[in-house]
């Protein structure tokens, strides 16, 4: 009797377990209801285990063979369930979890089959019984498959869990995010249900530490943690911005830097009044990134939705019993927790997720001027070979890479959630060595230094040639070309602004230096060419806020006696001061409305760009130096080139820690006009402020380290003055093809087309079966306008590899120039079969269709571009033309408005004239093809230093020019 009663209770509990299991598996959600069902499933499972423990032997004794197998499987599944209650079901125990599910389902299915058979409901014959059992098994499988679909596919494909760009971006910043009246505007960030989020929510990262101790420790030193007013550089920039441009415009920064302040409403208060509050120093905690429930586009600017999960109050509760119950439920079934804080786009669309903060633009509500692209890590990555989405790259990695592959690499960990003993590092290795220095965080500093020096770039002192006449060559881009309004570089995501027609000069070089026993002659001037290549960098180098760093190429020449005969890129004050202005910099040099340099992280005051000099991913830059070989040089000169990195620039650090403007009593000029407005700041700044209250552990202006990212050394023989001039010599061998390619790429990107073609020809000499040499020569000839010549060399490349995408793209351009539109379209479609997300290829195909007056088809291509980048200037320009051809005036005006919004203000370049006249070194750097000379060395240098010190003593607060202060 007891056995029959036990069976009845077991049957009821099994029904309850089946129903709760189906709900728990198919519909995971972070709700009280789900947690209660979870606990109910556990309680029922424990009772089933106890009943089986007591009655399993009698059950087996009296059961049929089929039922015995069912009882054994169910008992095994029940035992595994008890084990899982103890150890939880994190990812590393999923095998046990699915074993528990499978054993329990199979056991229940067999017991159900036996019960149905005993009732005669499976039929009287073996065939009918087998058929009905098969039907029951299929039904069980169908239910399981349906639950799996609900759990995985429906969740993954939900609209909010993917990142989809709009075809039509807003026509002004006033229509971004919550709009001009929004509480977080001009940030594009929004919260679900348009509510504030309590500041404490973003300050509870310690709660995550209970299960993710390693990740918490990594984050605690990371730049995400120090994104806010616990970072003195950021703190000063916002204090300065609010003083000059107001509080509201600074919310543009807060959307990604200051969640505890912005989303709670505290940011409406000037930061100087609340800078000592804990919220101001919380940084980006765990719950900032992990509470983003939807990314609206890849237009950046904080273009996401945040949601406050109410159950978080249980995790962060001060009541230990509540915390323990919460942690038990999460460990028992982490799926709801994972779905709350790890959305599918965070893994499937990692780069697009990161773009929401690592891509920005400014517009009238921020800069009182117009739309300007700020820094932008996403678009140039997306269009490059590194992403695997760009068809026209010079180089490709072995496999495509996204942001997390470099900046969140796998590291060993035993944290819950680890996969095979690994988690993504939340130190977020990058290039910030300044904040760890100010924090005296040696571990984080060494981590960043190791990352920077991990062969991210290379330096190659490659060639020498007779210097010739000293000059800088201005290269003019194609007139009338539509260019994006940007303070950042534009690379493979757009047509390069290279010259049309023959350009550059063919020089008699000696290269590579290390293979040609290179020599120079005393008394001669020679040009030294140094190549910098990005190797493991997936975006422009440098990235981020490129107006605020010191990144430069240094070249020294020393003879055997230890005499320095050349030095470009010297750092003043024995390596602690500013970099000499004639160095070869990698940065964006911007100026405000009065021609003052943007050097206080005041990008909102940018009105024009003097130059942007960055290296694209998978590309190179070739720098030129004019070396004079002195008469007293010994028999050998050693050249040493170093690529140096200092975050932040010397001026920005001085300003951030101790910068004070001139006396407020002199704030008006003699004309009565103000010296500072949101458009300009003509004040002089002094670096003698009180540093006792700065953020960080160093209560003084820190001496920031200079990191050598890459370096190279080469030796030159020195011949007597009366010796025969060394003859040019080049050597091209197969294993050196990438060195010649890099050299040519650097020349090509600066518009030195003739020299670039000569470099690429060396590849074809060393290895005629290498298609890259022929393809790159074709690129040069296309730029020069030699369409016939370009087709010939591109056909040689296609003969080697007919499907090579980049060759087909440039061949299509040649066909288009020749009027063969059908042939061009066919080639471009071949490219798009391999690279369907290359915007320039879509634009090129759209342009071909437009020229054929196939306007509707052209519209389709340009709209494909906008699905990748809604702000693509060329797409909007051409859509304006297409809709005009279709007679659709409304669409024409819509795209015209976007085109005019994103297009560069060409008149702004007039501002740079006076600045360039006053700063010849920067004017030199502005020229695409230019040379660098040495600083004054020896006795002359000592005299110059002494004179500078005297001048400093007698200097007054009167500025020699508007905005001077450095």
PDB file of N, CA and C in Angstrom, residues 594-627:
ATOM      1  N   UNK A 594      39.719  81.473 -33.074  1.00  0.00           N
ATOM      2  CA  UNK A 594      40.753  82.499 -33.160  1.00  0.00           C
ATOM      3  C   UNK A 594      42.121  81.915 -33.470  1.00  0.00           C
ATOM      4  N   UNK A 595      42.164  80.669 -33.872  1.00  0.00           N
ATOM      5  CA  UNK A 595      43.437  80.068 -34.258  1.00  0.00           C
ATOM      6  C   UNK A 595      44.271  79.574 -33.109  1.00  0.00           C
ATOM      7  N   UNK A 596      43.692  79.409 -31.920  1.00  0.00           N
ATOM      8  CA  UNK A 596      44.423  78.826 -30.796  1.00  0.00           C
ATOM      9  C   UNK A 596      44.357  77.308 -30.884  1.00  0.00           C
ATOM     10  N   UNK A 597      45.450  76.628 -30.574  1.00  0.00           N
ATOM     11  CA  UNK A 597      45.418  75.161 -30.669  1.00  0.00           C
ATOM     12  C   UNK A 597      44.467  74.548 -29.647  1.00  0.00           C
ATOM     13  N   UNK A 598      43.801  73.480 -30.056  1.00  0.00           N
ATOM     14  CA  UNK A 598      42.929  72.720 -29.153  1.00  0.00           C
ATOM     15  C   UNK A 598      43.838  71.796 -28.353  1.00  0.00           C
ATOM     16  N   UNK A 599      44.197  72.236 -27.144  1.00  0.00           N
ATOM     17  CA  UNK A 599      45.153  71.471 -26.342  1.00  0.00           C
ATOM     18  C   UNK A 599      44.686  71.275 -24.909  1.00  0.00           C
ATOM     19  N   UNK A 600      43.403  71.528 -24.641  1.00  0.00           N
ATOM     20  CA  UNK A 600      42.853  71.376 -23.303  1.00  0.00           C
ATOM     21  C   UNK A 600      41.685  70.392 -23.306  1.00  0.00           C
ATOM     22  N   UNK A 601      41.667  69.489 -24.243  1.00  0.00           N
ATOM     23  CA  UNK A 601      40.555  68.573 -24.477  1.00  0.00           C
ATOM     24  C   UNK A 601      39.267  69.350 -24.703  1.00  0.00           C
ATOM     25  N   UNK A 602      39.387  70.485 -25.380  1.00  0.00           N
ATOM     26  CA  UNK A 602      38.238  71.343 -25.682  1.00  0.00           C
ATOM     27  C   UNK A 602      37.823  71.169 -27.136  1.00  0.00           C
ATOM     28  N   UNK A 603      37.532  69.922 -27.503  1.00  0.00           N
ATOM     29  CA  UNK A 603      37.156  69.619 -28.885  1.00  0.00           C
ATOM     30  C   UNK A 603      35.919  70.389 -29.307  1.00  0.00           C
ATOM     31  N   UNK A 604      35.078  70.754 -28.360  1.00  0.00           N
ATOM     32  CA  UNK A 604      33.860  71.511 -28.666  1.00  0.00           C
ATOM     33  C   UNK A 604      34.164  72.899 -29.233  1.00  0.00           C
ATOM     34  N   UNK A 605      35.398  73.377 -29.064  1.00  0.00           N
ATOM     35  CA  UNK A 605      35.782  74.683 -29.606  1.00  0.00           C
ATOM     36  C   UNK A 605      36.463  74.564 -30.964  1.00  0.00           C
ATOM     37  N   UNK A 606      36.605  73.349 -31.485  1.00  0.00           N
ATOM     38  CA  UNK A 606      37.280  73.156 -32.768  1.00  0.00           C
ATOM     39  C   UNK A 606      36.494  73.831 -33.895  1.00  0.00           C
ATOM     40  N   UNK A 607      37.222  74.636 -34.679  1.00  0.00           N
ATOM     41  CA  UNK A 607      36.613  75.276 -35.831  1.00  0.00           C
ATOM     42  C   UNK A 607      37.341  74.928 -37.123  1.00  0.00           C
ATOM     43  N   UNK A 608      38.558  74.399 -37.024  1.00  0.00           N
ATOM     44  CA  UNK A 608      39.268  73.974 -38.217  1.00  0.00           C
ATOM     45  C   UNK A 608      40.370  72.998 -37.813  1.00  0.00           C
ATOM     46  N   UNK A 609      40.858  72.269 -38.801  1.00  0.00           N
ATOM     47  CA  UNK A 609      41.911  71.274 -38.582  1.00  0.00           C
ATOM     48  C   UNK A 609      43.130  71.673 -39.398  1.00  0.00           C
ATOM     49  N   UNK A 610      44.260  71.810 -38.715  1.00  0.00           N
ATOM     50  CA  UNK A 610      45.509  72.126 -39.416  1.00  0.00           C
ATOM     51  C   UNK A 610      46.003  70.889 -40.157  1.00  0.00           C
ATOM     52  N   UNK A 611      46.029  69.767 -39.466  1.00  0.00           N
ATOM     53  CA  UNK A 611      46.329  68.501 -40.137  1.00  0.00           C
ATOM     54  C   UNK A 611      45.870  67.341 -39.262  1.00  0.00           C
ATOM     55  N   UNK A 612      45.605  66.230 -39.903  1.00  0.00           N
ATOM     56  CA  UNK A 612      45.358  64.958 -39.221  1.00  0.00           C
ATOM     57  C   UNK A 612      46.357  63.963 -39.782  1.00  0.00           C
ATOM     58  N   UNK A 613      47.182  63.433 -38.927  1.00  0.00           N
ATOM     59  CA  UNK A 613      48.233  62.526 -39.391  1.00  0.00           C
ATOM     60  C   UNK A 613      48.169  61.254 -38.565  1.00  0.00           C
ATOM     61  N   UNK A 614      47.476  60.245 -39.089  1.00  0.00           N
ATOM     62  CA  UNK A 614      47.319  58.959 -38.431  1.00  0.00           C
ATOM     63  C   UNK A 614      47.648  57.857 -39.441  1.00  0.00           C
ATOM     64  N   UNK A 615      47.930  56.657 -38.934  1.00  0.00           N
ATOM     65  CA  UNK A 615      48.254  55.527 -39.812  1.00  0.00           C
ATOM     66  C   UNK A 615      47.070  54.563 -39.816  1.00  0.00           C
ATOM     67  N   UNK A 616      46.518  54.233 -40.982  1.00  0.00           N
ATOM     68  CA  UNK A 616      45.377  53.311 -41.024  1.00  0.00           C
ATOM     69  C   UNK A 616      45.760  51.902 -40.573  1.00  0.00           C
ATOM     70  N   UNK A 617      44.769  51.099 -40.197  1.00  0.00           N
ATOM     71  CA  UNK A 617      45.058  49.705 -39.851  1.00  0.00           C
ATOM     72  C   UNK A 617      45.562  48.942 -41.070  1.00  0.00           C
ATOM     73  N   UNK A 618      46.583  48.118 -40.859  1.00  0.00           N
ATOM     74  CA  UNK A 618      47.129  47.343 -41.964  1.00  0.00           C
ATOM     75  C   UNK A 618      47.718  48.202 -43.051  1.00  0.00           C
ATOM     76  N   UNK A 619      48.366  49.295 -42.664  1.00  0.00           N
ATOM     77  CA  UNK A 619      48.951  50.207 -43.643  1.00  0.00           C
ATOM     78  C   UNK A 619      50.255  50.760 -43.074  1.00  0.00           C
ATOM     79  N   UNK A 620      50.794  51.799 -43.720  1.00  0.00           N
ATOM     80  CA  UNK A 620      52.105  52.298 -43.312  1.00  0.00           C
ATOM     81  C   UNK A 620      52.213  53.786 -43.586  1.00  0.00           C
ATOM     82  N   UNK A 621      53.196  54.383 -42.935  1.00  0.00           N
ATOM     83  CA  UNK A 621      53.546  55.781 -43.148  1.00  0.00           C
ATOM     84  C   UNK A 621      55.047  55.846 -43.393  1.00  0.00           C
ATOM     85  N   UNK A 622      55.472  56.671 -44.339  1.00  0.00           N
ATOM     86  CA  UNK A 622      56.891  56.842 -44.639  1.00  0.00           C
ATOM     87  C   UNK A 622      57.297  58.270 -44.287  1.00  0.00           C
ATOM     88  N   UNK A 623      58.176  58.384 -43.296  1.00  0.00           N
ATOM     89  CA  UNK A 623      58.656  59.696 -42.850  1.00  0.00           C
ATOM     90  C   UNK A 623      60.013  59.980 -43.476  1.00  0.00           C
ATOM     91  N   UNK A 624      60.270  61.254 -43.751  1.00  0.00           N
ATOM     92  CA  UNK A 624      61.506  61.660 -44.434  1.00  0.00           C
ATOM     93  C   UNK A 624      62.310  62.607 -43.548  1.00  0.00           C
ATOM     94  N   UNK A 625      63.609  62.359 -43.469  1.00  0.00           N
ATOM     95  CA  UNK A 625      64.501  63.173 -42.644  1.00  0.00           C
ATOM     96  C   UNK A 625      65.691  63.638 -43.488  1.00  0.00           C
ATOM     97  N   UNK A 626      66.080  64.897 -43.306  1.00  0.00           N
ATOM     98  CA  UNK A 626      67.240  65.458 -44.007  1.00  0.00           C
ATOM     99  C   UNK A 626      68.436  65.421 -43.067  1.00  0.00           C
ATOM    100  N   UNK A 627      69.357  64.532 -43.358  1.00  0.00           N
ATOM    101  CA  UNK A 627      70.550  64.327 -42.535  1.00  0.00           C
ATOM    102  C   UNK A 627      71.751  64.983 -43.198  1.00  0.00           C
TER     103      UNK A 627
END
